CSV table of C-alpha atoms in Angstrom, one decimal:
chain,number,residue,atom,x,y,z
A,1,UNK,CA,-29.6,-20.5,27.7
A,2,UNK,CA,-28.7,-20.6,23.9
A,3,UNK,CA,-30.5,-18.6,21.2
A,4,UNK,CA,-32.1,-20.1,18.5
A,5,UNK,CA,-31.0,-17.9,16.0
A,6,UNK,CA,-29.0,-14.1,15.7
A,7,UNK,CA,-31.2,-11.4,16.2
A,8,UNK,CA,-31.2,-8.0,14.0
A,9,UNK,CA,-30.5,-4.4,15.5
A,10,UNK,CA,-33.5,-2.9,15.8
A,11,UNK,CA,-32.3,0.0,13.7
A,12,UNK,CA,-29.3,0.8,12.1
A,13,UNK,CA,-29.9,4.6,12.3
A,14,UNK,CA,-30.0,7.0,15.2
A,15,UNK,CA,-31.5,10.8,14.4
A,16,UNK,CA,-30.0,13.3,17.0
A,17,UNK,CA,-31.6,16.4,15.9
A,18,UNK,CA,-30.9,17.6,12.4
A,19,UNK,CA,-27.9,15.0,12.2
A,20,UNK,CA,-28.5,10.7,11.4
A,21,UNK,CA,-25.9,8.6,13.0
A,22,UNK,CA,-25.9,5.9,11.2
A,23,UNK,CA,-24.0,2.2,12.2
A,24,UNK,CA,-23.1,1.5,9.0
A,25,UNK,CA,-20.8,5.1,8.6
A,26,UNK,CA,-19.1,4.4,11.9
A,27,UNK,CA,-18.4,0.9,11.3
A,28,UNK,CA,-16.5,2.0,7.9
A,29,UNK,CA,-15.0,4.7,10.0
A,30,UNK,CA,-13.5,2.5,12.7
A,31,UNK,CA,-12.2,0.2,9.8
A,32,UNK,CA,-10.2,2.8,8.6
A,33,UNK,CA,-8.7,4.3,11.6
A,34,UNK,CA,-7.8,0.3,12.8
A,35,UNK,CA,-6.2,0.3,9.0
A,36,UNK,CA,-4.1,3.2,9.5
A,37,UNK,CA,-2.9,2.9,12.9
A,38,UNK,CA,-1.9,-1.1,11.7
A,39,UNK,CA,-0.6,-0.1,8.6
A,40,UNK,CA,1.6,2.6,10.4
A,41,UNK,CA,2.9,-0.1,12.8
A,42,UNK,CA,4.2,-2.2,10.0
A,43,UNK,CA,5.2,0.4,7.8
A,44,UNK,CA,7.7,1.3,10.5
A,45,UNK,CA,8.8,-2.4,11.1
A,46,UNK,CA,9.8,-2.8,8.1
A,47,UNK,CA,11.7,0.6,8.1
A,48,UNK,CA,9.2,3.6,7.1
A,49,UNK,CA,8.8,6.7,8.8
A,50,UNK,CA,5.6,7.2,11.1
A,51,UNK,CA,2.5,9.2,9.4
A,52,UNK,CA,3.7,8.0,5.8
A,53,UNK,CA,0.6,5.8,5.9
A,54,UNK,CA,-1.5,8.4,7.2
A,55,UNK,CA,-0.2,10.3,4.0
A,56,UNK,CA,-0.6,7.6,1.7
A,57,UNK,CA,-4.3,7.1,3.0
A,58,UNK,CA,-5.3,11.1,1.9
A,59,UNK,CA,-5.5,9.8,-1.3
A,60,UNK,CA,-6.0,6.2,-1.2
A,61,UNK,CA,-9.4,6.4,0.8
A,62,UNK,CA,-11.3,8.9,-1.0
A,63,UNK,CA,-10.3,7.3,-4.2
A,64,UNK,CA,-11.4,3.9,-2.6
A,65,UNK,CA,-14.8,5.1,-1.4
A,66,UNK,CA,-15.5,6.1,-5.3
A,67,UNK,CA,-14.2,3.5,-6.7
A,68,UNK,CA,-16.2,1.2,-4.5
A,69,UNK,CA,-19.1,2.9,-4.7
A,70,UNK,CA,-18.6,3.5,-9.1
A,71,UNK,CA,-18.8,-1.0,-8.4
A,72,UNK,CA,-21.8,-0.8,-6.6
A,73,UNK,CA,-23.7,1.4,-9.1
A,74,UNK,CA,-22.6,0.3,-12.0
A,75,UNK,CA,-23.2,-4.1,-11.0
A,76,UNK,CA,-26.3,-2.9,-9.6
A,77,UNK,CA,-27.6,-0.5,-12.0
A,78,UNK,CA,-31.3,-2.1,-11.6
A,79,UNK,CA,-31.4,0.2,-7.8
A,80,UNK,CA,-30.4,3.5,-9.5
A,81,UNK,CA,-31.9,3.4,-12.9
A,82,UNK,CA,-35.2,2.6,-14.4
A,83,UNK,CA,-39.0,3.4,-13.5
A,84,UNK,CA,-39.6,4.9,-9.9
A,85,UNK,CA,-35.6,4.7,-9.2
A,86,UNK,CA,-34.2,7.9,-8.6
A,87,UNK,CA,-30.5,8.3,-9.9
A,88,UNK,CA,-29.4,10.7,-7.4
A,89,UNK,CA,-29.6,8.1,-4.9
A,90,UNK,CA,-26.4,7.0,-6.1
A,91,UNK,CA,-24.7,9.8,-4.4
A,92,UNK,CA,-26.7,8.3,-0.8
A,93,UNK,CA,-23.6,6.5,-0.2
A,94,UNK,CA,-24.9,6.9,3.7
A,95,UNK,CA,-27.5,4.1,2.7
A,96,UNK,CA,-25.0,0.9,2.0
A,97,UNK,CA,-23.5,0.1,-1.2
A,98,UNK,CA,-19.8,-0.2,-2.0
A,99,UNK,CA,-17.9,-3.3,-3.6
A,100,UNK,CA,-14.5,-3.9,-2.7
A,101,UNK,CA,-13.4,-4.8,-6.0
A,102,UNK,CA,-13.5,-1.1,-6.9
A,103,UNK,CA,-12.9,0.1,-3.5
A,104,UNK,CA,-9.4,-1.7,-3.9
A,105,UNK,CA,-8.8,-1.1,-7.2
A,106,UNK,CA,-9.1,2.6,-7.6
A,107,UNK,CA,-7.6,3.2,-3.9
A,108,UNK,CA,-4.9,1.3,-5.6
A,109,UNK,CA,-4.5,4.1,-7.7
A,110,UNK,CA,-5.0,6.5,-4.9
A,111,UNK,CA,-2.0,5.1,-2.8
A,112,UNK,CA,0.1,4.5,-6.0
A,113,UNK,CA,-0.4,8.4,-6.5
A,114,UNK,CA,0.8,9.1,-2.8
A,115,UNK,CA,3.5,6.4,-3.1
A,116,UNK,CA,5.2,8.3,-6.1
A,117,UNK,CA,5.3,11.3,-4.3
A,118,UNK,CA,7.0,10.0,-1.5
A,119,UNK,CA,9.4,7.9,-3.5
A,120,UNK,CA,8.6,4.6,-1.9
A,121,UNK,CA,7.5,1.1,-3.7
A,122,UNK,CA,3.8,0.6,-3.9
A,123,UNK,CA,4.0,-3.3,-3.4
A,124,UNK,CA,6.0,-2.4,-0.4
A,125,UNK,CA,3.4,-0.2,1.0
A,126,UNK,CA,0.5,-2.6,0.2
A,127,UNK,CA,2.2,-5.2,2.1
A,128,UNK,CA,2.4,-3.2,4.9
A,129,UNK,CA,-1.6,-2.4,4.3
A,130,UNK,CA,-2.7,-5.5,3.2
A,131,UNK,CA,-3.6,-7.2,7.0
A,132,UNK,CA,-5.8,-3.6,8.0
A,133,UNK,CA,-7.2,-4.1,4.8
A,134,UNK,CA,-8.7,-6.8,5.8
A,135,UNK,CA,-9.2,-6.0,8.9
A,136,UNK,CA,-11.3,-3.4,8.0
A,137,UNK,CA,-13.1,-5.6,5.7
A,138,UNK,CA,-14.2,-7.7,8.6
A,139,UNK,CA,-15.5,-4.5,10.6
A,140,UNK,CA,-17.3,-3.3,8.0
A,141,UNK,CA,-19.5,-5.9,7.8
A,142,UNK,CA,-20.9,-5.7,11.0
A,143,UNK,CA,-22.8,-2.2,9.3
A,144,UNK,CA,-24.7,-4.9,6.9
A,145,UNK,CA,-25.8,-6.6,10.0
A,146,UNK,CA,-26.9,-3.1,11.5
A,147,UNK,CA,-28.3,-2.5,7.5
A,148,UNK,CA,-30.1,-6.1,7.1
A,149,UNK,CA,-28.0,-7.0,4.4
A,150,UNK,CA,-25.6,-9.6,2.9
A,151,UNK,CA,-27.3,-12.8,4.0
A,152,UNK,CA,-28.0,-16.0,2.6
A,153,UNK,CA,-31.1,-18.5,2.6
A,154,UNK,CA,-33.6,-19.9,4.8
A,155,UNK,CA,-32.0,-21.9,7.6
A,156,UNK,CA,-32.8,-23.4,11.0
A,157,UNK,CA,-29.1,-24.0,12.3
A,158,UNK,CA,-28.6,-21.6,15.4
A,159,UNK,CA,-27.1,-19.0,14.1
A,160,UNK,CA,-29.3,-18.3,11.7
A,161,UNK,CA,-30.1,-14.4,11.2
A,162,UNK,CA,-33.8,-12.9,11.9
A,163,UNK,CA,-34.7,-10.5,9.5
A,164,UNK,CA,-37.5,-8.0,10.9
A,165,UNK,CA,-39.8,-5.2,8.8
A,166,UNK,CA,-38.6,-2.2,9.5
A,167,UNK,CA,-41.0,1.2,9.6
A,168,UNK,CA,-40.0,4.8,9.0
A,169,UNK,CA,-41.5,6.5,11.8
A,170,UNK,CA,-41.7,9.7,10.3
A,171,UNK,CA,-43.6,8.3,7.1
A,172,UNK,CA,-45.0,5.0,8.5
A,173,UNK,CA,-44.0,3.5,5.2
A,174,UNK,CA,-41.3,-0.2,5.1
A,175,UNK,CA,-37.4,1.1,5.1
A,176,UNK,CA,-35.4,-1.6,6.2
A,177,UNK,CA,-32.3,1.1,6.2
A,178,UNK,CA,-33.7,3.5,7.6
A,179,UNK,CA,-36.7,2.3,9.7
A,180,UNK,CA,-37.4,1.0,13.1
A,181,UNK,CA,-38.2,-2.7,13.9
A,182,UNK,CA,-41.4,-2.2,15.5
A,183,UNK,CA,-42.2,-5.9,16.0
A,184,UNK,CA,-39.4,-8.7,17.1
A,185,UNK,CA,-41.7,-11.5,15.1
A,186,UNK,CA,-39.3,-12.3,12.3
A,187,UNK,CA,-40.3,-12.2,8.8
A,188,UNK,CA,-37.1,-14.5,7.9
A,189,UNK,CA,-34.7,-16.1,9.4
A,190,UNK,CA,-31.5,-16.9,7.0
A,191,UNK,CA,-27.6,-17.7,6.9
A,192,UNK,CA,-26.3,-14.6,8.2
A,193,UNK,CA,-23.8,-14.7,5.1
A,194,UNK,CA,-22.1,-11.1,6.5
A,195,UNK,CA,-20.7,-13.0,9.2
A,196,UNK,CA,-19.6,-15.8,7.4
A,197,UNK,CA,-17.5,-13.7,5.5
A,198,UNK,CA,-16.5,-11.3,9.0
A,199,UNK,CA,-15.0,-14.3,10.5
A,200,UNK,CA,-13.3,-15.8,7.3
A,201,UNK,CA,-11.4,-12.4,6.9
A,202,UNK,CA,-10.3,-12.8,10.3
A,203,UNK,CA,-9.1,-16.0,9.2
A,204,UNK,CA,-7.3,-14.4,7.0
A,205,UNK,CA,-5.8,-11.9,8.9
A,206,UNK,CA,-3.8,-14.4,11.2
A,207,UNK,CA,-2.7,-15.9,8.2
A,208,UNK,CA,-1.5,-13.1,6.4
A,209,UNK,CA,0.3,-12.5,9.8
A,210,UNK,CA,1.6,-15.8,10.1
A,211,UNK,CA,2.9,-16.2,6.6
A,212,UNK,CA,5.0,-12.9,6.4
A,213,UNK,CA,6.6,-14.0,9.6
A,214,UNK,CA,7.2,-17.8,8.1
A,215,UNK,CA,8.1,-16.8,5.1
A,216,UNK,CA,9.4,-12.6,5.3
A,217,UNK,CA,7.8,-11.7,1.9
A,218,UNK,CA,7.7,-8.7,0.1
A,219,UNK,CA,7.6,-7.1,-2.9
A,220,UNK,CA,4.0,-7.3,-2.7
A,221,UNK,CA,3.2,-11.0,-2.5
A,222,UNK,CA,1.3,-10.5,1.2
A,223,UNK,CA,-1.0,-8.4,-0.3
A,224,UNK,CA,-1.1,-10.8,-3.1
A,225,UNK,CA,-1.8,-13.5,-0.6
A,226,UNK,CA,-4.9,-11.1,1.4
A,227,UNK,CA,-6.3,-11.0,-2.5
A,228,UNK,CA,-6.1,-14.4,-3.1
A,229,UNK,CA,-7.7,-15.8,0.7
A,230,UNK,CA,-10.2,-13.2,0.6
A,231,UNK,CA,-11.0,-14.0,-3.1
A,232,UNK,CA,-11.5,-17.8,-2.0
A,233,UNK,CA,-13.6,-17.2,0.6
A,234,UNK,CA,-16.2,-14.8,-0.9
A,235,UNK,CA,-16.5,-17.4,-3.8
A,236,UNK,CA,-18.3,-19.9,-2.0
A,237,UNK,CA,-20.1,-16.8,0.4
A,238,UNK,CA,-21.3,-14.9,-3.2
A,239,UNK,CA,-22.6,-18.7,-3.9
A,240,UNK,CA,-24.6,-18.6,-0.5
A,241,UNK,CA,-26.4,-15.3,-0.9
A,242,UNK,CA,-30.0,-14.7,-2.1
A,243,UNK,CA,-30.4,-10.8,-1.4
A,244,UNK,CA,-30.6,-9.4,-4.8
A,245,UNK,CA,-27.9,-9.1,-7.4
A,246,UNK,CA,-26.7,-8.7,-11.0
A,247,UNK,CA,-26.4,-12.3,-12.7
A,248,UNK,CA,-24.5,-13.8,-15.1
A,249,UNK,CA,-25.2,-16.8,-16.7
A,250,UNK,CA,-27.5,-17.6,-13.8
A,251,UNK,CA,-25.0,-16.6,-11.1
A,252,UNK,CA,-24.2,-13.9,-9.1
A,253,UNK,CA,-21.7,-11.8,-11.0
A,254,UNK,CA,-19.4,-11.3,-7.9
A,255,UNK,CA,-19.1,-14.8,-8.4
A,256,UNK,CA,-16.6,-14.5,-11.3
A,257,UNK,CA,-15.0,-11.3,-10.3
A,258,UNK,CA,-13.9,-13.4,-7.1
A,259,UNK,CA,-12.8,-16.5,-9.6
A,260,UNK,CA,-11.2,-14.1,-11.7
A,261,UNK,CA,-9.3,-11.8,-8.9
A,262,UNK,CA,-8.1,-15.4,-7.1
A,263,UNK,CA,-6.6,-16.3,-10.3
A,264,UNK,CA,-4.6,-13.2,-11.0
A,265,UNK,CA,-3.7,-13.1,-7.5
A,266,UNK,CA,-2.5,-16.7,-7.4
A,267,UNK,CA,0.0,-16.1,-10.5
A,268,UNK,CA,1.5,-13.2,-8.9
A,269,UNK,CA,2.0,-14.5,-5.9
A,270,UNK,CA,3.9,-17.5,-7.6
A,271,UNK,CA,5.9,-15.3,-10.1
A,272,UNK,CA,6.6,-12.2,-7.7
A,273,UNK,CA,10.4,-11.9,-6.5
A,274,UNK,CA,11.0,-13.6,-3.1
A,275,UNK,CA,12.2,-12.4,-0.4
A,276,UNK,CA,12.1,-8.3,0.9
A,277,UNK,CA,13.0,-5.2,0.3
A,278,UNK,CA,15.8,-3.5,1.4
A,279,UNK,CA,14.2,-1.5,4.3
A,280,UNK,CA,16.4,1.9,3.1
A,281,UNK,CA,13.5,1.9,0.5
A,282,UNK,CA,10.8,2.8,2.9
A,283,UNK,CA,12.3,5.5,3.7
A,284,UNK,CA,11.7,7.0,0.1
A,285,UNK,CA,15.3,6.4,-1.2
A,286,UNK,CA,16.7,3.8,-3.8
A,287,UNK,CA,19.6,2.3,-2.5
A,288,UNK,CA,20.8,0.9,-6.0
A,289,UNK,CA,20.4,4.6,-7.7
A,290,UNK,CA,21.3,7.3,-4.5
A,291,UNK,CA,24.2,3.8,-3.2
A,292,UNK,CA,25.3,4.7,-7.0
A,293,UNK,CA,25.3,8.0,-7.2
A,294,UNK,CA,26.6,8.8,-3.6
A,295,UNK,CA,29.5,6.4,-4.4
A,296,UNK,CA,30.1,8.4,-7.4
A,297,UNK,CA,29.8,11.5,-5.8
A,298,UNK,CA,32.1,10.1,-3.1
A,299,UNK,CA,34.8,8.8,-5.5
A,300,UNK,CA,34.8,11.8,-7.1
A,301,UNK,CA,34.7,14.0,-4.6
A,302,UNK,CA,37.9,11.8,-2.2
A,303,UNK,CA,39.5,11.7,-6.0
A,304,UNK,CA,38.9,15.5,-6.0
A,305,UNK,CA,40.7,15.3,-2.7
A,306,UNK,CA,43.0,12.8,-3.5
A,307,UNK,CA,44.1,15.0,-6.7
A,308,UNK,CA,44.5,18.3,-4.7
A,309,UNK,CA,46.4,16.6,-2.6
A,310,UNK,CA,48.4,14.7,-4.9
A,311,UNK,CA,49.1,17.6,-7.1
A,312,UNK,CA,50.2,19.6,-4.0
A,313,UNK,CA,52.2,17.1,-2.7
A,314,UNK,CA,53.7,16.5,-5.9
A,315,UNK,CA,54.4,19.9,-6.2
A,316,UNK,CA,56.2,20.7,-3.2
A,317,UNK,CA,57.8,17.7,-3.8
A,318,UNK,CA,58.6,18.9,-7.3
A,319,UNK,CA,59.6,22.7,-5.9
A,320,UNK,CA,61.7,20.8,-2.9
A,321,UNK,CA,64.0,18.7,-5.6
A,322,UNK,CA,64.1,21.7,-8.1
A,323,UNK,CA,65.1,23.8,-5.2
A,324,UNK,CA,67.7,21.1,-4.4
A,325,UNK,CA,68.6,20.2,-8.0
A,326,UNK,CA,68.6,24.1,-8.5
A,327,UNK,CA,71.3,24.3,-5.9
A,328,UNK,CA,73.9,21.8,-7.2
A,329,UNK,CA,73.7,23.5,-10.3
A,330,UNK,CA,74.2,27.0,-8.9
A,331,UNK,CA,77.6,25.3,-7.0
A,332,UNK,CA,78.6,24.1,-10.3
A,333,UNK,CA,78.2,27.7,-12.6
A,334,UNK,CA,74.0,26.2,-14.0
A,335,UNK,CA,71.3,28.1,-14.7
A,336,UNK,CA,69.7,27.8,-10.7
A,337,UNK,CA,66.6,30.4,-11.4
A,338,UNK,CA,65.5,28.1,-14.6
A,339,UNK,CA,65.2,24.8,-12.1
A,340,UNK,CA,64.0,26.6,-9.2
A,341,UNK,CA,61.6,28.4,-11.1
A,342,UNK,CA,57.9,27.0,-9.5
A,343,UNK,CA,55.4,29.2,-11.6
A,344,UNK,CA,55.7,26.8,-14.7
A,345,UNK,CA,54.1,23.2,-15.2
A,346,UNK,CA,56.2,20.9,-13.6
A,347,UNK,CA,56.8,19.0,-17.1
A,348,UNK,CA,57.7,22.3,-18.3
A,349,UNK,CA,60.2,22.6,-15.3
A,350,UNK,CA,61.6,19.3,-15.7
A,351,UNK,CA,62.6,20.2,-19.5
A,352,UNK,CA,63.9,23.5,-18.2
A,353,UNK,CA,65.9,22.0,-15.9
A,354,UNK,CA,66.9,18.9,-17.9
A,355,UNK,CA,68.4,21.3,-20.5
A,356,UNK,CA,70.2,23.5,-18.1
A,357,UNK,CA,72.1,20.8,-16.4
A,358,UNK,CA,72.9,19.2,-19.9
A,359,UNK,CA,74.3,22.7,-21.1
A,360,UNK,CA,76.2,23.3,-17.9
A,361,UNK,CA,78.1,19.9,-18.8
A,362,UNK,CA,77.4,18.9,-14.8
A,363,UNK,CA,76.0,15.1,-13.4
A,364,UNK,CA,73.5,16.3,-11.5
A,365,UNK,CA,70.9,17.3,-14.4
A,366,UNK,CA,70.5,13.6,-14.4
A,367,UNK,CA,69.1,14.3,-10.5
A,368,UNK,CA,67.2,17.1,-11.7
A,369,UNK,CA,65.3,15.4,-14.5
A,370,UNK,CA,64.8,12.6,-12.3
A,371,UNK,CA,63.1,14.6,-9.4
A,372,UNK,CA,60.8,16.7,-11.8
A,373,UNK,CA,59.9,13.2,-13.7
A,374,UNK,CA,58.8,12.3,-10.4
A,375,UNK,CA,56.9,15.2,-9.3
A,376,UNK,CA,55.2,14.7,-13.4
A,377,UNK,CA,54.2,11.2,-12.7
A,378,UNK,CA,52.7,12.3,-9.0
A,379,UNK,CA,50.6,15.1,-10.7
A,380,UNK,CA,49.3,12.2,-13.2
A,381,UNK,CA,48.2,10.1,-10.3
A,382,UNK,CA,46.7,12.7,-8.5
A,383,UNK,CA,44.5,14.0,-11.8
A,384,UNK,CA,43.9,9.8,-11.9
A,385,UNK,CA,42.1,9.9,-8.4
A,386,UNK,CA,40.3,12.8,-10.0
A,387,UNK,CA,38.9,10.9,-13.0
């Protein structure tokens, strides 16, 4: 047997002593944990280091559950401010109320916070994100179902929504949050518009999955992509909807933010660099600035090598043909301590010797100066490996 329409929870709230449990919370909750343990997942495909996301998310959800709920306030002021509204209610964030433009935008900030810290990219990270995101998204609307919220007008189709009147038991008063369904007659029964949009994110999520594979992009054009699909589709949702909201020029002011979002999130994903990044910078490195810097190091370092080496071999080699040259002049009456003599420079020794063989009258200062040329010109390529 089919049903004629989509019932509502009875309650979206279950008091266990002191504490309220309510479906909405948990359904965030599990949005976020799914998030995470995703986001870790691709975070290390792509070449991060596990618990980075679960870093990154210390500051990117609490700075996403303010901004979101900053959104909510401040496009539906009417709630929060005015006769017989209370503005403390604002901080009731228990009750419903957070818009994913500023949920998004100021976790934005949160993650780019925890990004810079750990020296990765941020449009790396929130391509790794941006599927959970989603993911989440879709979740977290099943707590407006549980909360009687998000849903469009009057239909007959079969899945329309029924709406029931709600009763706080402990005031007997109509809290369709808080309260208990006490009667299963319907008072409405509407598009259930929060499921509309649950199953387009899904929709979204395969293709966001399918597209990185097709097309391996990066340098945050997937996320760009989640913006721009999820933009689209709550466009003609916001149109849909007749639970209250801030208008605009006789429209539902969501209904430009998502125009407005798609755009910018079409032009980046057109004018963002193809391709992806090198995975050495998910590990918090820059392959371009430390590939630089350790090459320098290395150069300098092997030419360090390369002129203590030099220089000694030139040396010895130096000492072995001033020794030699030092030799044939002792046979023939020269100077032999002057051009054996290793304590000097050997351009200093080579002029020593140079002018003791050509005092001594004898052919082989010609050998000498020739050997400790040499053993000058080795020294000068070693101290070149240096520089």
């Amino acid at each position: 047997m089919f049903l004629a329409s989509i019932p509502s929870p009875d309650q979206g709230v279950w008091r266990i002593g002191p504490l309220s449990l309510r479906a909405y919370a948990i359904c965030i909750l599990i949005g976020i944990v799914a998030a995470i343990w995703w986001g870790e997942r691709r975070w290390a495909a792509r070449g991060g280091e596990q618990g980075t996301v679960l870093d990154v998310a210390v500051f990117a959800v609490p700075f996403g559950l303010i901004g979101g709920r900053l959104y909510h306030v401040a496009t539906d002021y009417h709630l929060y401010f005015g006769e017989g509204r209370n503005p403390l209610d604002i901080f009731a964030i228990w009750n419903g109320g957070l818009g994913i433009w500023g949920a998004i935008a100021l976790g934005g900030v949160g993650a780019w916070i925890a990004c810079r810290r750990r020296g990765i990219p941020l449009p790396m990270m929130a391509d790794a994100l941006a599927p959970g995101i989603i993911l989440a998204q879709a979740i977290g609307r099943l707590g407006n179902w549980f909360n009687q919220e998000l849903y469009g007008g009057p239909t007959d189709l079969p899945w329309g929504l029924e709406l029931y009147q709600r009763i706080d038991p402990a005031t007997g008063l109509e809290d369709q949050v808080n309260g208990i369904a006490v009667d299963h007659t319907p008072i409405a029964v509407v598009h259930p518009t929060f499921l509309y949009e649950l199953l387009w994110n899904l929709g979204v999520v395969l293709l966001l999955i399918w597209a990185d594979r097709r097309f391996r992009l990066g340098h945050g054009r997937v996320f760009a992509l989640y913006v721009a699909g999820y933009t689209l589709g709550r466009f003609w949702i916001e149109l849909m909807r007749t639970d209250q909201a801030t208008m605009i020029f006789g429209q539902r002011i969501n209904v430009f933010t998502s125009g407005l979002v798609f755009l910018g999130a079409v032009a980046y994903l057109i004018l963002a660099r193809r391709g992806r990044e090198d995975p050495a910078l998910a590990r918090g490195t820059n392959p371009d600035r430390d590939g630089s810097t350790g090459a320098t190091g290395g150069d300098s370092d092997g030419g360090g090598g390369t002129a203590v080496a030099g220089g000694a071999a030139a040396t010895d080699a130096g000492a072995g043909d001033r020794r030699d040259a030092g030799g044939a002049s002792s046979e023939r009456g020269a100077s032999g301590p002057d051009a054996s003599d290793s304590s000097g420079s050997s351009g200093s020794r080579a002029e020593v010797s140079v002018s003791s063989t050509a005092d001594a009258g004898v052919s082989s200062g010609s050998s000498s100066s020739s050997s400790s040329s040499d053993s000058g010109s080795g020294s000068d390529g070693g101290g070149g490996g240096g520089d």
